[in-house]
Short mmCIF file of C-alpha atoms and ligand atoms in Angstrom, two decimals:
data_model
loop_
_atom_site.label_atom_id
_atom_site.label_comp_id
_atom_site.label_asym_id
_atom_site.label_seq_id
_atom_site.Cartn_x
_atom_site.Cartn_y
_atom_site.Cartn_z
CA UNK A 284 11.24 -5.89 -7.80
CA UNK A 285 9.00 -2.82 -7.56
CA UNK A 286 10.71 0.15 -5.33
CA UNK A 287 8.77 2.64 -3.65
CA UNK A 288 8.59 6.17 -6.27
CA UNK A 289 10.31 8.73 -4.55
CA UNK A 290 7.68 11.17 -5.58
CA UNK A 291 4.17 10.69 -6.10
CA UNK A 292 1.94 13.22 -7.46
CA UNK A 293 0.15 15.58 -4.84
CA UNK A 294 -3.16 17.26 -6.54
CA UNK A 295 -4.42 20.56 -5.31
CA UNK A 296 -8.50 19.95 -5.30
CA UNK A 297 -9.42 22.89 -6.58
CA UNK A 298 -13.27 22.99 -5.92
CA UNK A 299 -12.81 22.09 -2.72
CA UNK A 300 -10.03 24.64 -1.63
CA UNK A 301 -10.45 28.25 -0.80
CA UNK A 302 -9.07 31.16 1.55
CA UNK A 303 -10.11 29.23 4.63
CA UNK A 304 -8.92 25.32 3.57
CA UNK A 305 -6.93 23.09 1.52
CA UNK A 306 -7.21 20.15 0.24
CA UNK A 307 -4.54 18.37 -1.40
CA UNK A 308 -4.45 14.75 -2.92
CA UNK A 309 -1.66 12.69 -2.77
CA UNK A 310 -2.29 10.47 -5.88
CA UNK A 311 -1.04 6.92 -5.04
CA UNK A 312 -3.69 5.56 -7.13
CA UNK A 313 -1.01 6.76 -9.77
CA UNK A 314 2.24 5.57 -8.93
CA UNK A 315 1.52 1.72 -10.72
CA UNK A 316 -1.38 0.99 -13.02
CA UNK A 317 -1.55 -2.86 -11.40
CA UNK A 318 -0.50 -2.63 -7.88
CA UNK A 319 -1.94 1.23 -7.37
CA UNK A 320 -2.44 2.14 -4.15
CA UNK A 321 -2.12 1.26 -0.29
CA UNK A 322 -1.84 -2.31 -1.35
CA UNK A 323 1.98 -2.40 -2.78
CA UNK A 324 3.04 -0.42 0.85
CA UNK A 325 1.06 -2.64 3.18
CA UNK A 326 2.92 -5.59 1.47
CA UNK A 327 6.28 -4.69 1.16
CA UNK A 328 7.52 -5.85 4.84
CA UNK A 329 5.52 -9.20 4.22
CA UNK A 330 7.60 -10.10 1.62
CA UNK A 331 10.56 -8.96 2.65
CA UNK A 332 10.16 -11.10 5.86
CA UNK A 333 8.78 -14.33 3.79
CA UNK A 334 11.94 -13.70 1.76
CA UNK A 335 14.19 -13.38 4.68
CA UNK A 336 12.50 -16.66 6.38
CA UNK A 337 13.03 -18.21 2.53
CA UNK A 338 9.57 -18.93 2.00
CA UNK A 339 8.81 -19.99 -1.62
CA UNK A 340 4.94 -19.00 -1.42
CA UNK A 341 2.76 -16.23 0.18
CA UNK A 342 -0.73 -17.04 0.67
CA UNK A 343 -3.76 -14.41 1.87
CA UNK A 344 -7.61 -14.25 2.11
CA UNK A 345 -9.88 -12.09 -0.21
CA UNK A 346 -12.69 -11.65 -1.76
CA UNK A 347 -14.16 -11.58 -5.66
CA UNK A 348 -13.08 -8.14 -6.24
CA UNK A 349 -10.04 -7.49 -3.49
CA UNK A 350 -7.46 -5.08 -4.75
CA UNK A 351 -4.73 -7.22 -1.99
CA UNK A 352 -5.34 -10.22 -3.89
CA UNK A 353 -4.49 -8.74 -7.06
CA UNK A 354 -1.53 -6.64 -6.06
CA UNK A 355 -0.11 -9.96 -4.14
CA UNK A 356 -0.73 -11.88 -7.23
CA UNK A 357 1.39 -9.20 -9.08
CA UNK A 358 3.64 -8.40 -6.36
CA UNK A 359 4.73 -12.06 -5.87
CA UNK A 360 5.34 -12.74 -9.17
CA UNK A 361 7.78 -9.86 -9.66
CA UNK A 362 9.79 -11.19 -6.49
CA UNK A 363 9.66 -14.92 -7.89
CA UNK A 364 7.69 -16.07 -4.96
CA UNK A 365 4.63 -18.46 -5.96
CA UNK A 366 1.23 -16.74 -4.50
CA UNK A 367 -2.25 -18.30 -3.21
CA UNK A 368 -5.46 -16.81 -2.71
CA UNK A 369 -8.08 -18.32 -0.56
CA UNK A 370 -11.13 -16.54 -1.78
CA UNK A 371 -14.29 -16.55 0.07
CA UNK A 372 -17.45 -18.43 -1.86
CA UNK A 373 -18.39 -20.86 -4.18
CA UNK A 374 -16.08 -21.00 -7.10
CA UNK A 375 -18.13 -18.67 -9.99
CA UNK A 376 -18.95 -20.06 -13.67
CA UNK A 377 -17.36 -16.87 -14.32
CA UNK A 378 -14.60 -15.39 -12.38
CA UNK A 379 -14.43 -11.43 -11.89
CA UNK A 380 -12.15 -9.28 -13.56
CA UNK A 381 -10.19 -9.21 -10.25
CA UNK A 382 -9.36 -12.87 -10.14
CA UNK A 383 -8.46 -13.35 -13.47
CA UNK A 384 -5.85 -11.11 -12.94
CA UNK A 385 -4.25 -12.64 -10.12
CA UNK A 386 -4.48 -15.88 -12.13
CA UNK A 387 -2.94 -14.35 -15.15
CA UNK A 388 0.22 -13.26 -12.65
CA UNK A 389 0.62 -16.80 -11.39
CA UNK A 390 -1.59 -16.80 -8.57
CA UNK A 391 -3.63 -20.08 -7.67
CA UNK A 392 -6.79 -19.56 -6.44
CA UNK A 393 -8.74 -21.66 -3.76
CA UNK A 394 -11.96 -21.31 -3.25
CA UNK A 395 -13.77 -21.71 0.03
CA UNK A 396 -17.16 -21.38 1.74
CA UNK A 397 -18.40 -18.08 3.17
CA UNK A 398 -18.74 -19.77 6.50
CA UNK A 399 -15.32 -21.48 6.43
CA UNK A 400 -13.83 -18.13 5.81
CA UNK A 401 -13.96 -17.36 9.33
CA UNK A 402 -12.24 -20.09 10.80
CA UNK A 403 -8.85 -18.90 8.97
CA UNK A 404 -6.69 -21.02 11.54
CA UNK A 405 -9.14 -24.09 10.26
CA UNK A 406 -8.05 -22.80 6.45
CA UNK A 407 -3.91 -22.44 7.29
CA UNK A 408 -4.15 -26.10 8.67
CA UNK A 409 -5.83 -27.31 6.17
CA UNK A 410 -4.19 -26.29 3.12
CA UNK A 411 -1.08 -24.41 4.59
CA UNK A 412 2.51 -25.91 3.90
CA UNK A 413 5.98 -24.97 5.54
CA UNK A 414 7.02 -23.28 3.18
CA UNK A 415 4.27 -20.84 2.96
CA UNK A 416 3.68 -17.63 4.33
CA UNK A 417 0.77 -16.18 5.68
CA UNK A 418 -0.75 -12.73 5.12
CA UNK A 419 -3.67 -11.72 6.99
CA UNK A 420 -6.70 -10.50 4.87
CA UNK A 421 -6.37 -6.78 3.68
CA UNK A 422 -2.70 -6.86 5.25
CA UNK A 423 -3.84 -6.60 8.30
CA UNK A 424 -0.61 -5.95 10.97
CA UNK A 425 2.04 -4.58 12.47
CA UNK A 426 4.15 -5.12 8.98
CA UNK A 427 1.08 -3.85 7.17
CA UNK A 428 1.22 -0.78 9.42
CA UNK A 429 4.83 -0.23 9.16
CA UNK A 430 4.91 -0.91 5.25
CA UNK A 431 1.47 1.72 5.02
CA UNK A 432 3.56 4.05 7.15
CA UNK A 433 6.22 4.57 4.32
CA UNK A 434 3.66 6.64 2.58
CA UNK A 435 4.36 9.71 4.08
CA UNK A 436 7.88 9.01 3.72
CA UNK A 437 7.32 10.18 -0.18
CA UNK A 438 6.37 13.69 0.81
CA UNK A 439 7.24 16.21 3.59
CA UNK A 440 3.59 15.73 5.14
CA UNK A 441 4.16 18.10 8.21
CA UNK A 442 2.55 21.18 7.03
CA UNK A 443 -0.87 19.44 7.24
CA UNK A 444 -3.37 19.67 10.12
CA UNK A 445 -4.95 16.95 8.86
CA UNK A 446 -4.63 13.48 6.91
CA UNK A 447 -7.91 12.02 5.87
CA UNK A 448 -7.84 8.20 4.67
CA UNK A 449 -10.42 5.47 4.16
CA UNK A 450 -10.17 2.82 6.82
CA UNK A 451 -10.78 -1.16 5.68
CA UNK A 452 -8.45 -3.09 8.17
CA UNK A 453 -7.44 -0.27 9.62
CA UNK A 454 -3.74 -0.98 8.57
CA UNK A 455 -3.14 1.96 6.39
CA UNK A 456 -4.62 4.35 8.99
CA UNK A 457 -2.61 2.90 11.90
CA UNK A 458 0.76 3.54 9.56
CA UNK A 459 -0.21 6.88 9.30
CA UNK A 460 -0.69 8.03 12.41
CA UNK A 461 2.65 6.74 13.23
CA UNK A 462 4.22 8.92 10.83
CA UNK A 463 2.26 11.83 12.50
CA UNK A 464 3.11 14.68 14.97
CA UNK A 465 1.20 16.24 17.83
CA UNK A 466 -0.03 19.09 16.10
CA UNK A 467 -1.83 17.02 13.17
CA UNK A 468 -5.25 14.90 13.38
CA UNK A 469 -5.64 11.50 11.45
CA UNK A 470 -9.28 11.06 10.40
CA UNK A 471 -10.16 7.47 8.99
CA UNK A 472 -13.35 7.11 6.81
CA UNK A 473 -14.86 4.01 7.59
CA UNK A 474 -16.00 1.89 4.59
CA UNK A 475 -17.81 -0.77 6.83
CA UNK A 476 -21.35 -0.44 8.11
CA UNK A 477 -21.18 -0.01 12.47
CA UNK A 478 -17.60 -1.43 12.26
CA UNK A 479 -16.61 0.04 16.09
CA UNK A 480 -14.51 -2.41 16.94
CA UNK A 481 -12.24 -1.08 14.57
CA UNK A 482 -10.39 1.94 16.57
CA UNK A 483 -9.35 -1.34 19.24
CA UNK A 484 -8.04 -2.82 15.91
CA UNK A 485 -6.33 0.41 14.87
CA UNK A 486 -4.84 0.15 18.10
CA UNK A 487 -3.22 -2.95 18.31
CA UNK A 488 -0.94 -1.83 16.11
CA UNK A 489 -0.20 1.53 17.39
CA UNK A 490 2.44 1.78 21.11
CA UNK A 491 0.71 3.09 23.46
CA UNK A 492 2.23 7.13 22.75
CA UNK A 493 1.05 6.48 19.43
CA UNK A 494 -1.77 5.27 20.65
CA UNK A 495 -2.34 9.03 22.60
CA UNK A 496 -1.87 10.86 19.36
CA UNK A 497 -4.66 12.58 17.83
CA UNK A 498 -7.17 10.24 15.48
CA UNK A 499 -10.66 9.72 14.94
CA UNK A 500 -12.70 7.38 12.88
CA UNK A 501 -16.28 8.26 11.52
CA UNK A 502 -18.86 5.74 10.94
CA UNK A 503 -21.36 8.47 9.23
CA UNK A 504 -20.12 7.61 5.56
CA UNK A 505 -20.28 4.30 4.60
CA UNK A 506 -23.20 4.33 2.44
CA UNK A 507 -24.65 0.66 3.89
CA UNK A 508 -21.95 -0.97 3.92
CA UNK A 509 -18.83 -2.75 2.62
CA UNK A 510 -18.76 -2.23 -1.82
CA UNK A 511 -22.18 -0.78 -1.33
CA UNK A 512 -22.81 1.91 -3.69
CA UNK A 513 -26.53 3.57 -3.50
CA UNK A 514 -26.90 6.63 -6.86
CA UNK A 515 -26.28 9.32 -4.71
CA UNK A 516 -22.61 8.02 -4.49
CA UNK A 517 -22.51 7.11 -7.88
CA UNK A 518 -23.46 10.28 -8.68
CA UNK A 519 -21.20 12.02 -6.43
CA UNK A 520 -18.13 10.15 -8.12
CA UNK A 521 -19.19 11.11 -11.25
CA UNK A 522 -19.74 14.95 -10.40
CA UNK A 523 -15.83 14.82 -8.55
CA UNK A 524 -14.92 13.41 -11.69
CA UNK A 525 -16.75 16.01 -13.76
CA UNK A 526 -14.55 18.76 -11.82
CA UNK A 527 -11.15 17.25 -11.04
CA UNK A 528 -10.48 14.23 -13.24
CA UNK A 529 -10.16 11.86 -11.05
CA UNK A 530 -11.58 8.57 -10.52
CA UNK A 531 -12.82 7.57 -7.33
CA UNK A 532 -13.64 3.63 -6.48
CA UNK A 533 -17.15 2.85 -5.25
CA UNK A 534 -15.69 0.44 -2.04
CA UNK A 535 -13.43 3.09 -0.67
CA UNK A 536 -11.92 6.59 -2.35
CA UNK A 537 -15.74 7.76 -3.57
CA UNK A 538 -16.63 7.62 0.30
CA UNK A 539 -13.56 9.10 1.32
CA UNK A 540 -14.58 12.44 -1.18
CA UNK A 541 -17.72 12.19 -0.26
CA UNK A 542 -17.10 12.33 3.32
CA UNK A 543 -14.38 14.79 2.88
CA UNK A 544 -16.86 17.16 1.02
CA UNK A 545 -19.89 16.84 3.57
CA UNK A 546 -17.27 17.80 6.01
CA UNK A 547 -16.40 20.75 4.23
CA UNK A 548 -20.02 21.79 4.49
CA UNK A 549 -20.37 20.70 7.71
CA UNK A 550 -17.12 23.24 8.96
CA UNK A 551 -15.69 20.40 10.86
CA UNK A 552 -12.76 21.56 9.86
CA UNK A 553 -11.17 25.24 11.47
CA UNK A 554 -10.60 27.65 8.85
CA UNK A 555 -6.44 27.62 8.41
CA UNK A 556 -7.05 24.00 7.79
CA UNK A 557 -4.68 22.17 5.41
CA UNK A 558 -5.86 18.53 4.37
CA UNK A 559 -4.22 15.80 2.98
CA UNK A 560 -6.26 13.31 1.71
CA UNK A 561 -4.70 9.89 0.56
CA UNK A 562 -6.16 8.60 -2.60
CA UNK A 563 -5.46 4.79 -1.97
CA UNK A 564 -6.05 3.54 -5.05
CA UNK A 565 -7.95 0.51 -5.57
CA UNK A 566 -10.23 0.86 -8.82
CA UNK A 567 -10.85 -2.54 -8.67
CA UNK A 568 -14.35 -2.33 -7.13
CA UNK A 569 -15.72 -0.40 -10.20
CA UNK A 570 -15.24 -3.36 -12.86
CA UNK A 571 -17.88 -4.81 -10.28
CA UNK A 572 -20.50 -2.27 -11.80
CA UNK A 573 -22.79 -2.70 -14.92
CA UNK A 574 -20.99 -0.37 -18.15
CA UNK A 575 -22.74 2.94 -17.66
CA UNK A 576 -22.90 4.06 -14.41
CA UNK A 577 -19.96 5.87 -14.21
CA UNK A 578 -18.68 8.54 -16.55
CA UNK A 579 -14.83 6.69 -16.10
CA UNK A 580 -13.86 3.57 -15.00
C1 PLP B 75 -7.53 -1.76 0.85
C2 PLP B 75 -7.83 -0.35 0.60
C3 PLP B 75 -8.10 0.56 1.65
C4 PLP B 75 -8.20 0.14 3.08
O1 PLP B 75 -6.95 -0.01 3.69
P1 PLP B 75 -6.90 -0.63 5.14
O2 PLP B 75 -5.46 -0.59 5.46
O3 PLP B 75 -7.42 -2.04 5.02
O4 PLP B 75 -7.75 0.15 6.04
C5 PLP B 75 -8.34 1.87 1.34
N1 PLP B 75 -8.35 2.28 0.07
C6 PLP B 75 -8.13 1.44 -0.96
C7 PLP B 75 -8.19 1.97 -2.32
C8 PLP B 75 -7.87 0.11 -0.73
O5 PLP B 75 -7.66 -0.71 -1.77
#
């Protein structure tokens, strides 16, 4: 079974810091080099309850290149449980680097049609057994939350103003402002193009005092849309990886930077600000890209 590291590297960024700010990175890209990221914490409840309600498989929604598939492929297999992915679109002549992954750690893949992918209750009925249990796409709930919200149980995060994350579901950020006090600001990045409906979403899975606690989503940085990646953020990832070393993913951690740095620029942030940015993880989105375009992968 994979435990939780009790300490996971936090990264000063250098060019970003100075007398007035700080920004720090808490590296859980790092901390496995399959299940990196968000993904392994948003799970952990799910299984735990499948287990408990002695399920024998754990089935969930993605797409081509969805870092939850893999890490539930991986995840499943190293808690003996038999995984399925329902992946949205025709079946490919050849499958992405992604799903070959989750096949290689056991997972069975079905795939379905774009449309179809919407009527999920349609899907469970269709294909679902008793002895399976569900996850929603992206981990998506109030497990999801809770398991995200162990995060900042790996670090004593209370010196920071603010926590800066890239919001999918919504399920990491939701965890995280749980594990915040009234004194610190939860900003969420959002990676989808004019997704608003997703602070209601946040907050279904916040109560209603956590609901009152101080978060804000921005819908300025998602470069188009969902995995879309025009050369200025290309180039951007490459220049952040030119200065710090680190790799950034093109669906989610390159707009969280990005955003992060325009901020910066921007003085949204006070001067005594300390951030802590979450790097989530999730390289999976680069081995979409042609060989070339970035300077790492
Ligand atoms: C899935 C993922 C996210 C989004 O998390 P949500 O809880 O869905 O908002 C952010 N970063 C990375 C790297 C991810 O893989």
């Amino acid at each position: 079974m994979l435990t939780i590291p009790e300490f996971i590297p936090l990264q000063s960024i250098k060019h970003l810091s100075n007398e007035k700010v700080l920004v720090d990175l808490l590296r859980i890209d790092q901390f496995h080099p399959i299940v990196s990221g968000n993904k392994w914490f948003k799970l952990r409840f799910y299984l735990e309850e499948a287990i408990y309600q002695q399920k024998n498989t754990i089935a969930s929604f993605g797409g081509a290149y969805s870092n939850h598939i893999v890490a539930l492929a991986y995840t499943c297999q190293q808690y003996g449980l038999a995984s399925i992915g329902i992946i949205r679109g025709e079946q490919p002549a050849k499958l992405s680097h992604t799903l070959q992954a989750a096949i290689q750690f056991g997972m069975q893949l079905i795939f379905i049609s774009r449309s179809s992918h919407n009527e999920k209750e349609a899907v469970k009925k269709e294909f679902g057994k008793e002895s399976w249990y569900w996850i929603n796409e992206g981990g998506y709930g109030l497990s999801g939350a809770a398991g995200a919200s162990t995060i900042l149980d790996t670090l004593d995060a209370t010196s920071y103003t603010d926590i800066v994350c890239a919001v999918g579901t919504g399920t990491m950020m939701a965890g995280l402002i749980k594990k915040t006090n009234m004194q610190q600001k939860v900003i969420g990045i959002s990676v989808l193009k004019n997704n608003f409906s997703i602070t209601q979403e946040v907050n279904a899975l916040l109560t209603a005092e956590e609901s009152n606690r101080n978060f804000e989503i921005l819908h300025a940085y998602h470069f188009g849309g969902y995995a879309k990646h025009p050369a200025e953020l290309l180039q951007f990832m490459n220049n952040f990886w030119e200065q710090e070393r680190i790799p950034t993913d093109i669906v989610y951690t390159g707009k969280l930077m990005f955003a992060i740095t325009d901020l910066l620029q921007n003085n949204y942030f006070t001067n005594g600000s300390k951030i802590l940015a979450i790097h989530s993880g999730g390289l999976q989105g680069n081995l979409s890209l042609s060989n070339g375009l970035l300077n790492f992968k």
